[in-house]
Short mmCIF file of C-alpha atoms in Angstrom, two decimals:
data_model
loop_
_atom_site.label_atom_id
_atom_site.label_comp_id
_atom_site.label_asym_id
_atom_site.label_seq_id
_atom_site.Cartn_x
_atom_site.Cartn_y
_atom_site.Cartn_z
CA UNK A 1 9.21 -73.23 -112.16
CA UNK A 2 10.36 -75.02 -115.37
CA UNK A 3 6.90 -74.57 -116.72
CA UNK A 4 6.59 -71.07 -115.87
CA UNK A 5 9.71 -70.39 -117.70
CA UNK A 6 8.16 -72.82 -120.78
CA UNK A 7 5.16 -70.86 -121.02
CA UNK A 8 7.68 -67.59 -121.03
CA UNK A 9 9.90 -68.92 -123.61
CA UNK A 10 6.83 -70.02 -125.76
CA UNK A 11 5.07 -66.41 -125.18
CA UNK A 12 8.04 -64.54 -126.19
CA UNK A 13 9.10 -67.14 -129.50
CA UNK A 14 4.98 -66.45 -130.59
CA UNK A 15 5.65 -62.09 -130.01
CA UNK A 16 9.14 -62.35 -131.69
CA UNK A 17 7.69 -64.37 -134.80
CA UNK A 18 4.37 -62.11 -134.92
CA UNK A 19 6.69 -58.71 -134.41
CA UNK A 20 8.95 -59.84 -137.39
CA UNK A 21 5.90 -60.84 -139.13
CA UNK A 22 4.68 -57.07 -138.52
CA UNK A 23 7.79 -55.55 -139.10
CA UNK A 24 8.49 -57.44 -142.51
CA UNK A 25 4.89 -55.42 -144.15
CA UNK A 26 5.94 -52.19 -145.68
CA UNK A 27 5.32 -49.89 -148.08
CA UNK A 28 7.52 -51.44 -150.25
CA UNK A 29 6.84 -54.84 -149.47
CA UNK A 30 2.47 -54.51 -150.41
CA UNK A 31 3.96 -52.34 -153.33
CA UNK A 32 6.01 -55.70 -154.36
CA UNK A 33 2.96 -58.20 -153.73
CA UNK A 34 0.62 -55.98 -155.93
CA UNK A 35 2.73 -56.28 -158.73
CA UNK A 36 3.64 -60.44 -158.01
CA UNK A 37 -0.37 -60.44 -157.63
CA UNK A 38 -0.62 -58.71 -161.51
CA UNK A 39 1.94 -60.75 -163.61
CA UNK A 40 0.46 -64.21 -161.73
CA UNK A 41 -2.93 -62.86 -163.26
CA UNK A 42 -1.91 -62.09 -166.66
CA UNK A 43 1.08 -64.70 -167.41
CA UNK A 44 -1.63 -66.16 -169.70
CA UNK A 45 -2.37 -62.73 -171.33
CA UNK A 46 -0.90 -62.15 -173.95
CA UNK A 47 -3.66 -59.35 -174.90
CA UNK A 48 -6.27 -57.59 -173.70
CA UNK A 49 -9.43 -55.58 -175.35
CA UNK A 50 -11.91 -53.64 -172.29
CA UNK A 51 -14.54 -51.36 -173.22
CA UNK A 52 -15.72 -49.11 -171.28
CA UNK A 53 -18.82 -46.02 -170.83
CA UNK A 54 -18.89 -42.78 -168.53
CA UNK A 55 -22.20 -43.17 -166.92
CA UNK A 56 -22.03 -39.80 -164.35
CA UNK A 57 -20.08 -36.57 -164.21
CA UNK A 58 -17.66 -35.45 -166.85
CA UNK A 59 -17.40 -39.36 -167.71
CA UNK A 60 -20.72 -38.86 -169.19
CA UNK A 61 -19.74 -36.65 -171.73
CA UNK A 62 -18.09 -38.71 -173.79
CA UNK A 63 -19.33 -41.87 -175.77
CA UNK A 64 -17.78 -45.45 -175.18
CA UNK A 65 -13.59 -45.97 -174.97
CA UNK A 66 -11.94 -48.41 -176.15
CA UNK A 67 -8.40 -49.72 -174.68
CA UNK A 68 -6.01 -52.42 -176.02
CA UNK A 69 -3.32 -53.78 -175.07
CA UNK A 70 -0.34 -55.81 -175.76
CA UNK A 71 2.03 -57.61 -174.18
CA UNK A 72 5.56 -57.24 -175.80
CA UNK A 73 9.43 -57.02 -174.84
CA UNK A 74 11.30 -54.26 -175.33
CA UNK A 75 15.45 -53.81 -174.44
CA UNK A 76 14.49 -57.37 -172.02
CA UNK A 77 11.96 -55.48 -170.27
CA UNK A 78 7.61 -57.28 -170.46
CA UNK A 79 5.70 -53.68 -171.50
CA UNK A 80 2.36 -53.29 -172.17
CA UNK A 81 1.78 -51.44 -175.31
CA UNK A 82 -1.75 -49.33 -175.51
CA UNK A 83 -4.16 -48.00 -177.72
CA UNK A 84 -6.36 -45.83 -176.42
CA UNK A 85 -9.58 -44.74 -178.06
CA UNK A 86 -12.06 -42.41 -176.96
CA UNK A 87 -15.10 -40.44 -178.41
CA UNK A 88 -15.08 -36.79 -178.03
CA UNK A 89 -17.97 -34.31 -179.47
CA UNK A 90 -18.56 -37.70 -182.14
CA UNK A 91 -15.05 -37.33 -182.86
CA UNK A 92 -12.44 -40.37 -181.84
CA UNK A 93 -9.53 -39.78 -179.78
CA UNK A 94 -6.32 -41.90 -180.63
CA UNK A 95 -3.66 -42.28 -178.16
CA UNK A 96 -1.09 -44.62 -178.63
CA UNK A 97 2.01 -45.97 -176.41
CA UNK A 98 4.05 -48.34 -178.19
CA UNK A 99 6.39 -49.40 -175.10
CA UNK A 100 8.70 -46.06 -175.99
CA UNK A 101 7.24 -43.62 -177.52
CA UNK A 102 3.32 -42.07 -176.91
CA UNK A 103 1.61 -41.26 -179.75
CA UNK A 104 -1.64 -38.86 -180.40
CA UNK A 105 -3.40 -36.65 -182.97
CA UNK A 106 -3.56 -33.05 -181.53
CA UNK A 107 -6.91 -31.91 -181.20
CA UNK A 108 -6.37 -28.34 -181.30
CA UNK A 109 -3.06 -28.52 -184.47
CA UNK A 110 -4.45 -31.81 -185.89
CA UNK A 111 -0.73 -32.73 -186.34
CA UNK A 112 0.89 -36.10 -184.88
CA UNK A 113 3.01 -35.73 -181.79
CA UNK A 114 5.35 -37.92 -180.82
CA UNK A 115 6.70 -37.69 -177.34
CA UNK A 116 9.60 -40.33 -175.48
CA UNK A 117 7.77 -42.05 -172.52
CA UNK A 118 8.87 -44.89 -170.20
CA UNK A 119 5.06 -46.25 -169.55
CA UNK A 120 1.80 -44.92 -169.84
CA UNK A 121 0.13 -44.24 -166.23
CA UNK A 122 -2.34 -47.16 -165.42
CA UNK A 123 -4.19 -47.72 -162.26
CA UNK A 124 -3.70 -51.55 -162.80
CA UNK A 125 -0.19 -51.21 -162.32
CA UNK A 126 -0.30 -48.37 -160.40
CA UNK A 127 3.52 -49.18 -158.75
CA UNK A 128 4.97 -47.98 -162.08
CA UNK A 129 3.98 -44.22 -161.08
CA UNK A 130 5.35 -44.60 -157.48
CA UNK A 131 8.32 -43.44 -155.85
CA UNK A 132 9.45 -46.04 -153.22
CA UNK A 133 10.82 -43.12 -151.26
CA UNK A 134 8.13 -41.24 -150.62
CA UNK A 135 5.80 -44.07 -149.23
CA UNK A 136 4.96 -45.34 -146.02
CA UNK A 137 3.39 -48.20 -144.57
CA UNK A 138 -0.27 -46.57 -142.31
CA UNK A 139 -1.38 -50.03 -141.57
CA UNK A 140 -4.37 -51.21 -142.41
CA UNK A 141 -8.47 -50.25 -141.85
CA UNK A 142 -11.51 -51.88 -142.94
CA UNK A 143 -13.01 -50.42 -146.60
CA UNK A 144 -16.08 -52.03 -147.84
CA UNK A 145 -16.14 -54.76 -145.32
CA UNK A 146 -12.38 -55.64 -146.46
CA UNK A 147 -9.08 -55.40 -145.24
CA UNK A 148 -7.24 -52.78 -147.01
CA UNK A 149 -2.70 -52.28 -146.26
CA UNK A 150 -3.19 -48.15 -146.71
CA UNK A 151 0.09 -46.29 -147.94
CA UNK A 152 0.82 -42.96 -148.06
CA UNK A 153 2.35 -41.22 -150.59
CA UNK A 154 4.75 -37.90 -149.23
CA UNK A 155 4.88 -35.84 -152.56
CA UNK A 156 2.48 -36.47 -156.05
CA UNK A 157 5.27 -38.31 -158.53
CA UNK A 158 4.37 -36.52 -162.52
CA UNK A 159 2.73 -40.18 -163.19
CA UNK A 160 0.12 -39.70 -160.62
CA UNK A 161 -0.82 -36.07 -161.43
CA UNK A 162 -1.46 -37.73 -164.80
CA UNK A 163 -3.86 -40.02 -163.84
CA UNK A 164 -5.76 -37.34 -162.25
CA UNK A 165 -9.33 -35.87 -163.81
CA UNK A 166 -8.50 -32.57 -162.38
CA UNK A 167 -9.08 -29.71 -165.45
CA UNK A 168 -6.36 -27.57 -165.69
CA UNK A 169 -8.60 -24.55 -165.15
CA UNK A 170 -9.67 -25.64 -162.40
CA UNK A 171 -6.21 -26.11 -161.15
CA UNK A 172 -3.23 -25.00 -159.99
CA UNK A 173 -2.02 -22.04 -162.68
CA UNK A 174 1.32 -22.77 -165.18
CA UNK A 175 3.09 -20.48 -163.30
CA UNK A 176 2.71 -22.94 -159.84
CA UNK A 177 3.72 -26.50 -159.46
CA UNK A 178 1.02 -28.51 -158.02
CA UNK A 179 1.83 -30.33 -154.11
CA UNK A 180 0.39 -32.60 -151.71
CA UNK A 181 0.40 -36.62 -151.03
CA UNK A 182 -1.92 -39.24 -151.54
CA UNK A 183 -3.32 -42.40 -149.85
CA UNK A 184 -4.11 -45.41 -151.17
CA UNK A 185 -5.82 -48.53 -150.08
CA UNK A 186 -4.63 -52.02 -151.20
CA UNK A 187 -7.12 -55.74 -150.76
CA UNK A 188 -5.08 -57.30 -148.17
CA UNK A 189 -6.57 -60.33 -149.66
CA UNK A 190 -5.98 -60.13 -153.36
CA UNK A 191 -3.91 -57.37 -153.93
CA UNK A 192 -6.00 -55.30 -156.01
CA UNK A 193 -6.48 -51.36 -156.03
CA UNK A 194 -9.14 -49.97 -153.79
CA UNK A 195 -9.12 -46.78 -153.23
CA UNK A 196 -7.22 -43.37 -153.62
CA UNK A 197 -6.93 -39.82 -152.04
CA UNK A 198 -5.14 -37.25 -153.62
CA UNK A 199 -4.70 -33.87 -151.58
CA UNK A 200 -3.39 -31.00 -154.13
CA UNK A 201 -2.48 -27.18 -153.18
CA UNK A 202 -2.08 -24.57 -155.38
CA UNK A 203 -2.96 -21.09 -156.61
CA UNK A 204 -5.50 -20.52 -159.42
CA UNK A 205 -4.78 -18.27 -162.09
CA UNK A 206 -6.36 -15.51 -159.91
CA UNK A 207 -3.98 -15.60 -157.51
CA UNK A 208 -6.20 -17.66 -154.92
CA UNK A 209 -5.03 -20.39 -152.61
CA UNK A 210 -6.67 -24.00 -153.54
CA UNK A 211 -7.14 -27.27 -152.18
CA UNK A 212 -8.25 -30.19 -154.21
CA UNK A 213 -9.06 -33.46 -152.69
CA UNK A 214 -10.06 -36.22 -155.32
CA UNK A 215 -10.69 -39.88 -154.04
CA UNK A 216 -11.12 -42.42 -156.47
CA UNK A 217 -12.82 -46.03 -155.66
CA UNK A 218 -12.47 -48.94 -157.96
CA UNK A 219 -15.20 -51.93 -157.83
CA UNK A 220 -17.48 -54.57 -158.53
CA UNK A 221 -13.71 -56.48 -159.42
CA UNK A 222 -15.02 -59.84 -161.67
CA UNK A 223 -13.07 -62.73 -162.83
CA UNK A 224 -12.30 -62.60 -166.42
CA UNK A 225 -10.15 -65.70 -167.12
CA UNK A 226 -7.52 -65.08 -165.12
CA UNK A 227 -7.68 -61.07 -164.02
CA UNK A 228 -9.87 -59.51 -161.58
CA UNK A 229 -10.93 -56.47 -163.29
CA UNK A 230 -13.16 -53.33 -161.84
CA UNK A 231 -16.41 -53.33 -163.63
CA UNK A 232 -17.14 -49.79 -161.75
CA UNK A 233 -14.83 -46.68 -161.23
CA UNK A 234 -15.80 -43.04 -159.84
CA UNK A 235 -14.06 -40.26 -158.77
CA UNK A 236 -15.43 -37.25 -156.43
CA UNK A 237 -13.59 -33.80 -156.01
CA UNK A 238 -13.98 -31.24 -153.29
CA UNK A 239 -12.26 -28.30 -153.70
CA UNK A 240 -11.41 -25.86 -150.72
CA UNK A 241 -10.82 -22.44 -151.39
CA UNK A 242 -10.18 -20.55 -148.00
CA UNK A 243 -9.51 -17.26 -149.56
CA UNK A 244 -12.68 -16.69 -151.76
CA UNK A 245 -15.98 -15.61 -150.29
CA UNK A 246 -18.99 -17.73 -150.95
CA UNK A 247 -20.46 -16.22 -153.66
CA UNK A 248 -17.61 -16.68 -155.48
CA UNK A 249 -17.07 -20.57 -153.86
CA UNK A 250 -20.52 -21.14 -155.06
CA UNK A 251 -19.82 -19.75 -158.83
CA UNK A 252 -16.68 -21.77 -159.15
CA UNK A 253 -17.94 -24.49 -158.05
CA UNK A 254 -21.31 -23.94 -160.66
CA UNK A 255 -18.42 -23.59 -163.34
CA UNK A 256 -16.54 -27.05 -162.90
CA UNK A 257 -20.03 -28.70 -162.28
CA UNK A 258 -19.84 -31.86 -164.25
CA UNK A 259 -16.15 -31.76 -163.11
CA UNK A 260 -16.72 -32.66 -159.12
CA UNK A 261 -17.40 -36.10 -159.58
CA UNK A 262 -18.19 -39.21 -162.42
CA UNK A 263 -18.64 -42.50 -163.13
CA UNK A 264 -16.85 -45.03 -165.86
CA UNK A 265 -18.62 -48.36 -166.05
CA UNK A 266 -17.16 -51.35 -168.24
CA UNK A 267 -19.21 -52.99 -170.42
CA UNK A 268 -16.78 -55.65 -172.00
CA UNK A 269 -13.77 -57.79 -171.58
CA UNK A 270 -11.85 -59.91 -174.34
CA UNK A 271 -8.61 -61.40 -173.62
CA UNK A 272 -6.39 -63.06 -176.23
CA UNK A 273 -7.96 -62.07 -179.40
CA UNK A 274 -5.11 -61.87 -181.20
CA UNK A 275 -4.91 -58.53 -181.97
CA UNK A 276 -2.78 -57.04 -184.64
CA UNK A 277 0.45 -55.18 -184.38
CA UNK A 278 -0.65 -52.35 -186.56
CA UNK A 279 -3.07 -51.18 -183.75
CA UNK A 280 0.00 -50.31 -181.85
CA UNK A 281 2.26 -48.50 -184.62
CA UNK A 282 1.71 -45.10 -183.81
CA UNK A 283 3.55 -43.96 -187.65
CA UNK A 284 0.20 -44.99 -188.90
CA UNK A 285 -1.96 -42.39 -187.16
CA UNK A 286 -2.62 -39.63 -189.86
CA UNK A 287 -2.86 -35.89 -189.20
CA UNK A 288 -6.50 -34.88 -189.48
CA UNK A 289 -9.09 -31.69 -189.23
CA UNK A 290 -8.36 -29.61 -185.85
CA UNK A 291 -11.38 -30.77 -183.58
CA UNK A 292 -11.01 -27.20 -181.49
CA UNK A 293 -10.28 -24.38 -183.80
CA UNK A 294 -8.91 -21.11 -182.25
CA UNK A 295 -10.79 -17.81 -183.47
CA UNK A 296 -9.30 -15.90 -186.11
CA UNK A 297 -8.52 -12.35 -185.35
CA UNK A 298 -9.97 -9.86 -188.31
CA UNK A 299 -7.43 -8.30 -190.52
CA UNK A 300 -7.17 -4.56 -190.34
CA UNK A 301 -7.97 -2.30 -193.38
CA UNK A 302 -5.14 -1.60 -195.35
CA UNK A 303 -3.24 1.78 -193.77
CA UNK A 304 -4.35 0.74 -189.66
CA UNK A 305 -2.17 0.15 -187.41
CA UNK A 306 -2.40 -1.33 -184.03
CA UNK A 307 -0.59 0.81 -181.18
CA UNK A 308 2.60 -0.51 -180.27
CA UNK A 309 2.26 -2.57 -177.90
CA UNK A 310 -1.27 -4.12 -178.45
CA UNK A 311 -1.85 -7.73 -178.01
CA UNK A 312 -3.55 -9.92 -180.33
CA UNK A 313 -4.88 -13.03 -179.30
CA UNK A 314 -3.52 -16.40 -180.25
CA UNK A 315 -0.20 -14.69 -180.60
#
């Protein structure tokens, strides 16, 4: 009898401990390991240079990037400052975020913008674009021959509609706020991003009812000193449109072509290079040469008038 009730005891102590064990993973708490997981990997970093190349899709239209970083404290707070640089039609692409403010050269005004940001969105620390209370704990699944925690994410925070590829003609219009949720799949071993699905409704400027699913996988992760880093990224889009017929499904579709999927490949890592602070002053961009110019409208000989009314384009 008194071993019976042992074995009991012992049973339940092992469920109670294994149930708490269960209970204590959340949304929250892989969120929180992720990020312990980052800082661990770059307490020794105090910069970082990657190159990378789009090798498929829209990726492949433009030429090598460039991103640096810089790790810096601002108001007590460790930031990463960034430079990004990327080449467009031969053209290079400044972007800079210097832990408060994002700088850029705008490519249709050539003029320097300045706009107040709290980070710049970044899939390595993809926590700072997530809203605690609208995630949720799925459990986990197998991805890759891995165990992968998989959250899910109840409405699309502004950070992570920023780190989407979507075009925004191929998008929701201005007039309609893009919804949905996402999933996301975390290493249960090393905490490192896997996978994401984004699910997005809207209306196009036509008036028709869209659904746009994007996943994005990140890869081939390498050691480089201290960080695991994904040599490979891609991105595929399928886009539902239950209100078109499919002629014009298939002629959307042949519009965004290059748009439905890609491929970004890196091609080097440096860490700790020293790099200098000017490469993060965003007062030192310059304005430059429009690199999209809008058409001029024709003036009118002397005595026309347009009807009232009449618009003119660019107006």
């Amino acid at each position: 009898m008194k071993r019976n009730a042992m074995i009991v005891m012992v049973g339940g102590l092992i469920f109670c401990l294994t149930g708490a064990c269960l209970a204590k993973m959340s949304a929250q708490e892989v969120i929180n390991r992720m990020r312990q997981a980052y800082e661990q990997q770059m307490k020794e970093i105090d910069d970082l240079t990657m190159v990378t190349k789009g090798t498929g899709g829209v990726m492949a239209m433009m030429g090598a990037s460039t991103i640096y970083q810089k790790r810096a404290k601002i108001a007590g707070k460790t930031v990463y400052k960034t430079r990004t640089e990327v080449e467009l039609m031969g053209k290079p692409l400044v972007t800079i975020y210097d832990g408060e403010y994002q700088w850029s050269v705008d490519p249709v005004s050539g003029q320097v913008k300045k706009e107040k940001r709290d980070y710049t969105p970044d899939w390595t620390r993809i926590w700072e674009v997530l809203d605690p209370s609208q995630m949720h704990y799925l459990g986990t699944e197998k991805l890759e021959g891995e165990k992968a925690h998989v959250l899910k994410m109840d409405d699309l925070t502004e950070g992570i509609k920023r780190l989407s590829p979507l075009p925004p003609q191929a998008g929701p219009s201005k007039e309609e706020e893009w919804s949905g949720w996402a999933k996301m799949w975390i290493n249960a071993k090393n905490w490192v991003f896997m996978r994401m699905l984004m699910v997005m409704t809207g209306t196009s400027k036509e008036g028709k009812e869209m659904t746009n699913k994007i996943t994005w996988d990140f890869k081939d992760y390498r050691q480089v000193e201290t960080m695991l880093v994904p040599h490979q990224m891609t991105y595929k889009m399928e886009v539902g449109m239950p209100d078109v017929t499919p002629e014009e499904k298939e002629m959307m579709q042949a519009m965004m072509g290059a748009f439905m999927e890609g491929e970004m490949i890196v091609t080097k890592v440096e860490v700790n290079t020293g790099l200098p602070a000017d490469l993060f002053d965003g007062t030192k961009l310059e304005a430059g040469e429009p690199m999209f110019k809008m058409p001029q409208v024709p003036s009118l000989p002397e005595g026309i008038e347009l009807p009232p009314g009449t618009e003119i384009p660019g107006d």
